[in-house]
């Protein structure tokens, strides 16, 4: 079942840095943005998948923007650090993923993008 999955094992975390609990359940939608029928379809997406090496190289681009779509708790226990003079990281500071579309469409967010 998990054969092709890369797991990141991190030992020695402080108790406050670790997840409080783990829940596994079957779901129809991995991340619920609340977009309904207007959500993008992966089969027709023009987005390019980047592997880890390509992603880190892309972070060096000062015109790149990375939006951290994790919830506030996940962001507090571990943040991404941009390389010096590299990509700009935006944290929407949301509690739930369904708040992302509203944040993304806000005028102040549009100005930053």
Tab-separated table of N, CA and C in Angstrom:
chain	number	residue	atom	x	y	z
A	1	UNK	N	0.818	-1.209	0.000
A	1	UNK	CA	0.000	0.000	0.000
A	1	UNK	C	0.857	1.266	0.000
A	2	UNK	N	1.895	1.317	0.835
A	2	UNK	CA	2.720	2.518	0.936
A	2	UNK	C	4.088	2.352	0.272
A	3	UNK	N	4.234	1.361	-0.598
A	3	UNK	CA	5.511	1.073	-1.234
A	3	UNK	C	6.197	2.263	-1.881
A	4	UNK	N	5.510	3.030	-2.758
A	4	UNK	CA	6.196	4.125	-3.453
A	4	UNK	C	6.243	5.442	-2.665
A	5	UNK	N	5.802	5.450	-1.404
A	5	UNK	CA	5.733	6.684	-0.622
A	5	UNK	C	7.047	6.931	0.100
A	6	UNK	N	7.570	8.162	-0.018
A	6	UNK	CA	8.745	8.569	0.756
A	6	UNK	C	8.265	9.149	2.070
A	7	UNK	N	8.704	8.562	3.166
A	7	UNK	CA	8.345	9.076	4.481
A	7	UNK	C	9.520	9.843	5.057
A	8	UNK	N	9.218	10.936	5.731
A	8	UNK	CA	10.253	11.701	6.407
A	8	UNK	C	10.169	11.359	7.892
A	9	UNK	N	11.207	10.758	8.414
A	9	UNK	CA	11.267	10.401	9.825
A	9	UNK	C	12.119	11.458	10.519
A	10	UNK	N	11.586	12.092	11.532
A	10	UNK	CA	12.310	13.120	12.264
A	10	UNK	C	12.358	12.726	13.730
A	11	UNK	N	13.533	12.411	14.215
A	11	UNK	CA	13.717	12.056	15.621
A	11	UNK	C	14.118	13.287	16.420
A	12	UNK	N	13.878	13.223	17.709
A	12	UNK	CA	14.370	14.274	18.608
A	12	UNK	C	13.555	15.552	18.612
A	13	UNK	N	12.295	15.511	18.167
A	13	UNK	CA	11.473	16.722	18.197
A	13	UNK	C	11.038	17.047	19.615
A	14	UNK	N	10.941	18.315	19.912
A	14	UNK	CA	10.336	18.745	21.173
A	14	UNK	C	8.866	18.361	21.133
A	15	UNK	N	8.254	18.131	22.277
A	15	UNK	CA	6.852	17.719	22.317
A	15	UNK	C	5.955	18.745	21.626
A	16	UNK	N	6.253	20.025	21.789
A	16	UNK	CA	5.428	21.073	21.183
A	16	UNK	C	5.588	21.140	19.661
A	17	UNK	N	6.634	20.507	19.100
A	17	UNK	CA	6.864	20.521	17.664
A	17	UNK	C	6.230	19.340	16.938
A	18	UNK	N	5.811	18.340	17.670
A	18	UNK	CA	5.246	17.137	17.058
A	18	UNK	C	3.730	17.277	16.928
A	19	UNK	N	3.140	16.540	15.987
A	19	UNK	CA	1.687	16.532	15.864
A	19	UNK	C	1.085	15.940	17.126
A	20	UNK	N	-0.048	16.477	17.544
A	20	UNK	CA	-0.692	16.027	18.777
A	20	UNK	C	-1.300	14.642	18.625
A	21	UNK	N	-1.784	14.331	17.425
A	21	UNK	CA	-2.393	13.023	17.192
A	21	UNK	C	-2.352	12.706	15.697
A	22	UNK	N	-2.601	11.448	15.374
A	22	UNK	CA	-2.638	10.999	13.988
A	22	UNK	C	-3.967	10.309	13.749
A	23	UNK	N	-4.670	10.761	12.715
A	23	UNK	CA	-5.935	10.146	12.341
A	23	UNK	C	-5.839	9.731	10.880
A	24	UNK	N	-6.217	8.496	10.583
A	24	UNK	CA	-6.215	8.017	9.204
A	24	UNK	C	-7.638	7.615	8.848
A	25	UNK	N	-8.136	8.151	7.731
A	25	UNK	CA	-9.490	7.820	7.295
A	25	UNK	C	-9.576	7.945	5.780
A	26	UNK	N	-10.522	7.252	5.209
A	26	UNK	CA	-10.761	7.339	3.779
A	26	UNK	C	-11.549	8.622	3.499
A	27	UNK	N	-11.166	9.318	2.420
A	27	UNK	CA	-11.845	10.553	2.073
A	27	UNK	C	-11.909	10.702	0.556
A	28	UNK	N	-12.910	11.395	0.072
A	28	UNK	CA	-13.057	11.618	-1.367
A	28	UNK	C	-12.181	12.769	-1.852
A	29	UNK	N	-11.898	13.718	-0.970
A	29	UNK	CA	-11.122	14.901	-1.343
A	29	UNK	C	-9.969	15.032	-0.355
A	30	UNK	N	-8.737	15.004	-0.847
A	30	UNK	CA	-7.579	15.038	0.037
A	30	UNK	C	-7.512	16.345	0.820
A	31	UNK	N	-7.635	17.463	0.143
A	31	UNK	CA	-7.640	18.775	0.790
A	31	UNK	C	-8.934	19.461	0.418
A	32	UNK	N	-9.733	19.808	1.405
A	32	UNK	CA	-11.042	20.411	1.144
A	32	UNK	C	-10.979	21.917	1.060
A	33	UNK	N	-10.950	22.436	-0.155
A	33	UNK	CA	-10.952	23.887	-0.344
A	33	UNK	C	-12.358	24.438	-0.493
A	34	UNK	N	-13.348	23.571	-0.588
A	34	UNK	CA	-14.723	24.037	-0.721
A	34	UNK	C	-15.018	24.649	-2.080
A	35	UNK	N	-14.346	24.210	-3.119
A	35	UNK	CA	-14.526	24.793	-4.447
A	35	UNK	C	-15.649	24.129	-5.239
A	36	UNK	N	-16.105	22.981	-4.792
A	36	UNK	CA	-17.174	22.288	-5.509
A	36	UNK	C	-16.760	21.955	-6.928
A	37	UNK	N	-17.636	22.266	-7.878
A	37	UNK	CA	-17.386	21.943	-9.291
A	37	UNK	C	-16.336	22.843	-9.930
A	38	UNK	N	-15.976	23.956	-9.289
A	38	UNK	CA	-15.025	24.886	-9.902
A	38	UNK	C	-13.568	24.539	-9.602
A	39	UNK	N	-13.320	23.422	-8.933
A	39	UNK	CA	-11.934	23.072	-8.625
A	39	UNK	C	-11.188	22.624	-9.885
A	40	UNK	N	-9.892	22.902	-9.948
A	40	UNK	CA	-9.110	22.516	-11.121
A	40	UNK	C	-9.057	21.000	-11.272
A	41	UNK	N	-9.011	20.552	-12.489
A	41	UNK	CA	-8.927	19.123	-12.781
A	41	UNK	C	-7.484	18.764	-13.099
A	42	UNK	N	-6.929	17.824	-12.366
A	42	UNK	CA	-5.533	17.449	-12.573
A	42	UNK	C	-5.272	16.927	-13.977
A	43	UNK	N	-6.236	16.244	-14.553
A	43	UNK	CA	-6.041	15.654	-15.878
A	43	UNK	C	-5.820	16.720	-16.952
A	44	UNK	N	-6.369	17.909	-16.770
A	44	UNK	CA	-6.247	18.964	-17.776
A	44	UNK	C	-5.363	20.119	-17.306
A	45	UNK	N	-4.735	19.984	-16.161
A	45	UNK	CA	-3.900	21.049	-15.608
A	45	UNK	C	-2.655	21.269	-16.456
A	46	UNK	N	-2.258	22.510	-16.612
A	46	UNK	CA	-1.036	22.862	-17.334
A	46	UNK	C	0.141	23.034	-16.374
A	47	UNK	N	-0.096	22.781	-15.074
A	47	UNK	CA	0.956	22.924	-14.067
A	47	UNK	C	2.056	21.890	-14.293
A	48	UNK	N	3.258	22.250	-13.922
A	48	UNK	CA	4.399	21.362	-14.057
A	48	UNK	C	4.797	20.850	-12.685
A	49	UNK	N	4.888	19.535	-12.547
A	49	UNK	CA	5.342	18.951	-11.290
A	49	UNK	C	6.846	19.132	-11.172
A	50	UNK	N	7.302	19.565	-10.007
A	50	UNK	CA	8.733	19.700	-9.754
A	50	UNK	C	9.160	18.651	-8.742
A	51	UNK	N	10.254	17.958	-9.042
A	51	UNK	CA	10.788	17.055	-8.026
A	51	UNK	C	11.548	17.916	-7.012
A	52	UNK	N	12.082	17.302	-5.975
A	52	UNK	CA	12.712	18.054	-4.888
A	52	UNK	C	13.867	18.926	-5.377
A	53	UNK	N	14.703	18.409	-6.254
A	53	UNK	CA	15.846	19.179	-6.758
A	53	UNK	C	15.361	20.385	-7.562
A	54	UNK	N	14.388	20.170	-8.445
A	54	UNK	CA	13.842	21.268	-9.252
A	54	UNK	C	13.155	22.307	-8.374
A	55	UNK	N	12.446	21.851	-7.343
A	55	UNK	CA	11.753	22.760	-6.432
A	55	UNK	C	12.751	23.673	-5.713
A	56	UNK	N	13.819	23.090	-5.181
A	56	UNK	CA	14.815	23.900	-4.475
A	56	UNK	C	15.519	24.871	-5.413
A	57	UNK	N	15.712	24.469	-6.646
A	57	UNK	CA	16.295	25.374	-7.647
A	57	UNK	C	15.330	26.518	-7.937
A	58	UNK	N	14.041	26.211	-8.058
A	58	UNK	CA	13.027	27.241	-8.320
A	58	UNK	C	12.942	28.239	-7.171
A	59	UNK	N	13.237	27.809	-5.951
A	59	UNK	CA	13.200	28.718	-4.792
A	59	UNK	C	14.267	29.804	-4.865
A	60	UNK	N	15.250	29.611	-5.696
A	60	UNK	CA	16.304	30.618	-5.857
A	60	UNK	C	15.847	31.788	-6.720
A	61	UNK	N	14.738	31.650	-7.417
A	61	UNK	CA	14.219	32.691	-8.311
A	61	UNK	C	13.541	33.789	-7.485
A	62	UNK	N	14.054	35.026	-7.509
A	62	UNK	CA	13.462	36.102	-6.711
A	62	UNK	C	12.060	36.498	-7.182
A	63	UNK	N	11.666	36.087	-8.385
A	63	UNK	CA	10.318	36.393	-8.876
A	63	UNK	C	9.310	35.306	-8.519
A	64	UNK	N	9.773	34.223	-7.914
A	64	UNK	CA	8.881	33.120	-7.532
A	64	UNK	C	8.150	33.448	-6.238
A	65	UNK	N	6.924	32.958	-6.136
A	65	UNK	CA	6.113	33.125	-4.925
A	65	UNK	C	5.630	31.752	-4.504
A	66	UNK	N	5.818	31.433	-3.243
A	66	UNK	CA	5.356	30.169	-2.680
A	66	UNK	C	4.311	30.488	-1.623
A	67	UNK	N	3.125	29.899	-1.776
A	67	UNK	CA	2.061	30.094	-0.801
A	67	UNK	C	2.010	28.851	0.080
A	68	UNK	N	2.220	29.037	1.367
A	68	UNK	CA	2.184	27.936	2.328
A	68	UNK	C	0.724	27.699	2.705
A	69	UNK	N	0.117	26.674	2.119
A	69	UNK	CA	-1.317	26.444	2.304
A	69	UNK	C	-1.630	25.545	3.501
A	70	UNK	N	-0.615	25.252	4.313
A	70	UNK	CA	-0.881	24.467	5.517
A	70	UNK	C	-1.659	25.317	6.520
A	71	UNK	N	-2.321	24.654	7.445
A	71	UNK	CA	-3.076	25.424	8.434
A	71	UNK	C	-2.126	26.059	9.443
A	72	UNK	N	-2.677	26.921	10.274
A	72	UNK	CA	-1.872	27.715	11.203
A	72	UNK	C	-1.048	26.833	12.146
A	73	UNK	N	-1.653	25.769	12.660
A	73	UNK	CA	-0.927	24.878	13.567
A	73	UNK	C	0.272	24.248	12.876
A	74	UNK	N	0.081	23.743	11.668
A	74	UNK	CA	1.174	23.109	10.930
A	74	UNK	C	2.289	24.105	10.625
A	75	UNK	N	1.916	25.328	10.313
A	75	UNK	CA	2.905	26.357	10.009
A	75	UNK	C	3.700	26.739	11.250
A	76	UNK	N	3.045	26.767	12.410
A	76	UNK	CA	3.730	27.139	13.645
A	76	UNK	C	4.785	26.124	14.059
A	77	UNK	N	4.556	24.830	13.775
A	77	UNK	CA	5.529	23.831	14.218
A	77	UNK	C	6.687	23.651	13.244
A	78	UNK	N	6.587	24.217	12.066
A	78	UNK	CA	7.689	24.117	11.111
A	78	UNK	C	7.458	24.998	9.921
A	79	UNK	N	8.337	25.945	9.724
A	79	UNK	CA	8.181	26.878	8.602
A	79	UNK	C	9.265	26.664	7.568
A	80	UNK	N	8.910	26.972	6.332
A	80	UNK	CA	9.887	26.936	5.250
A	80	UNK	C	10.683	28.227	5.290
A	81	UNK	N	11.949	28.124	5.035
A	81	UNK	CA	12.821	29.295	5.012
A	81	UNK	C	13.275	29.545	3.582
A	82	UNK	N	12.962	30.718	3.040
A	82	UNK	CA	13.399	31.010	1.669
A	82	UNK	C	14.904	31.254	1.626
A	83	UNK	N	15.537	30.918	0.513
A	83	UNK	CA	16.956	31.243	0.388
A	83	UNK	C	17.132	32.759	0.303
A	84	UNK	N	18.289	33.243	0.702
A	84	UNK	CA	18.565	34.684	0.636
A	84	UNK	C	18.358	35.168	-0.794
A	85	UNK	N	17.643	36.263	-0.943
A	85	UNK	CA	17.348	36.868	-2.248
A	85	UNK	C	16.603	35.931	-3.191
A	86	UNK	N	15.876	34.966	-2.635
A	86	UNK	CA	15.147	34.004	-3.455
A	86	UNK	C	13.655	34.266	-3.433
A	87	UNK	N	12.898	33.206	-3.557
A	87	UNK	CA	11.436	33.267	-3.637
A	87	UNK	C	10.834	33.961	-2.420
A	88	UNK	N	9.655	34.528	-2.645
A	88	UNK	CA	8.904	35.151	-1.557
A	88	UNK	C	7.898	34.122	-1.051
A	89	UNK	N	7.863	33.912	0.265
A	89	UNK	CA	6.917	32.977	0.878
A	89	UNK	C	5.765	33.752	1.478
A	90	UNK	N	4.555	33.311	1.184
A	90	UNK	CA	3.361	33.920	1.750
A	90	UNK	C	2.659	32.907	2.643
A	91	UNK	N	2.288	33.334	3.828
A	91	UNK	CA	1.552	32.497	4.761
A	91	UNK	C	0.177	33.121	4.961
A	92	UNK	N	-0.892	32.480	4.459
A	92	UNK	CA	-2.231	33.052	4.590
A	92	UNK	C	-2.781	33.028	6.014
A	93	UNK	N	-2.119	32.291	6.921
A	93	UNK	CA	-2.539	32.209	8.323
A	93	UNK	C	-3.996	31.776	8.461
A	94	UNK	N	-4.316	30.666	7.835
A	94	UNK	CA	-5.687	30.144	7.882
A	94	UNK	C	-5.785	28.986	8.855
A	95	UNK	N	-6.977	28.789	9.413
A	95	UNK	CA	-7.216	27.645	10.306
A	95	UNK	C	-7.584	26.406	9.509
A	96	UNK	N	-8.321	26.599	8.419
A	96	UNK	CA	-8.804	25.483	7.605
A	96	UNK	C	-8.556	25.770	6.134
A	97	UNK	N	-8.372	24.713	5.362
A	97	UNK	CA	-8.068	24.878	3.942
A	97	UNK	C	-9.196	25.551	3.169
A	98	UNK	N	-10.450	25.421	3.631
A	98	UNK	CA	-11.538	26.058	2.883
A	98	UNK	C	-11.493	27.585	2.976
A	99	UNK	N	-10.598	28.144	3.803
A	99	UNK	CA	-10.418	29.598	3.883
A	99	UNK	C	-9.461	30.117	2.802
A	100	UNK	N	-8.725	29.223	2.142
A	100	UNK	CA	-7.738	29.626	1.132
A	100	UNK	C	-8.359	30.397	-0.032
A	101	UNK	N	-9.462	29.927	-0.650
A	101	UNK	CA	-10.017	30.682	-1.787
A	101	UNK	C	-10.386	32.125	-1.424
A	102	UNK	N	-10.951	32.329	-0.246
A	102	UNK	CA	-11.307	33.699	0.174
A	102	UNK	C	-10.045	34.544	0.339
A	103	UNK	N	-9.003	33.976	0.964
A	103	UNK	CA	-7.744	34.691	1.132
A	103	UNK	C	-7.135	35.011	-0.231
A	104	UNK	N	-7.151	34.038	-1.133
A	104	UNK	CA	-6.548	34.205	-2.454
A	104	UNK	C	-7.241	35.296	-3.262
A	105	UNK	N	-8.538	35.457	-3.093
A	105	UNK	CA	-9.297	36.450	-3.854
A	105	UNK	C	-9.378	37.812	-3.182
A	106	UNK	N	-8.826	37.950	-1.989
A	106	UNK	CA	-8.850	39.243	-1.290
A	106	UNK	C	-7.968	40.250	-2.031
A	107	UNK	N	-8.386	41.525	-2.099
A	107	UNK	CA	-7.609	42.544	-2.820
A	107	UNK	C	-6.168	42.670	-2.314
A	108	UNK	N	-5.966	42.592	-0.996
A	108	UNK	CA	-4.594	42.741	-0.469
A	108	UNK	C	-3.705	41.560	-0.878
A	109	UNK	N	-4.294	40.379	-1.027
A	109	UNK	CA	-3.523	39.223	-1.505
A	109	UNK	C	-3.207	39.406	-2.977
A	110	UNK	N	-4.174	39.838	-3.752
A	110	UNK	CA	-3.959	40.053	-5.198
A	110	UNK	C	-2.805	41.029	-5.433
A	111	UNK	N	-2.690	42.061	-4.591
A	111	UNK	CA	-1.602	43.026	-4.729
A	111	UNK	C	-0.238	42.368	-4.488
A	112	UNK	N	-0.186	41.443	-3.539
A	112	UNK	CA	1.084	40.779	-3.201
A	112	UNK	C	1.503	39.767	-4.260
A	113	UNK	N	0.513	39.239	-5.014
A	113	UNK	CA	0.833	38.266	-6.039
A	113	UNK	C	1.152	38.976	-7.348
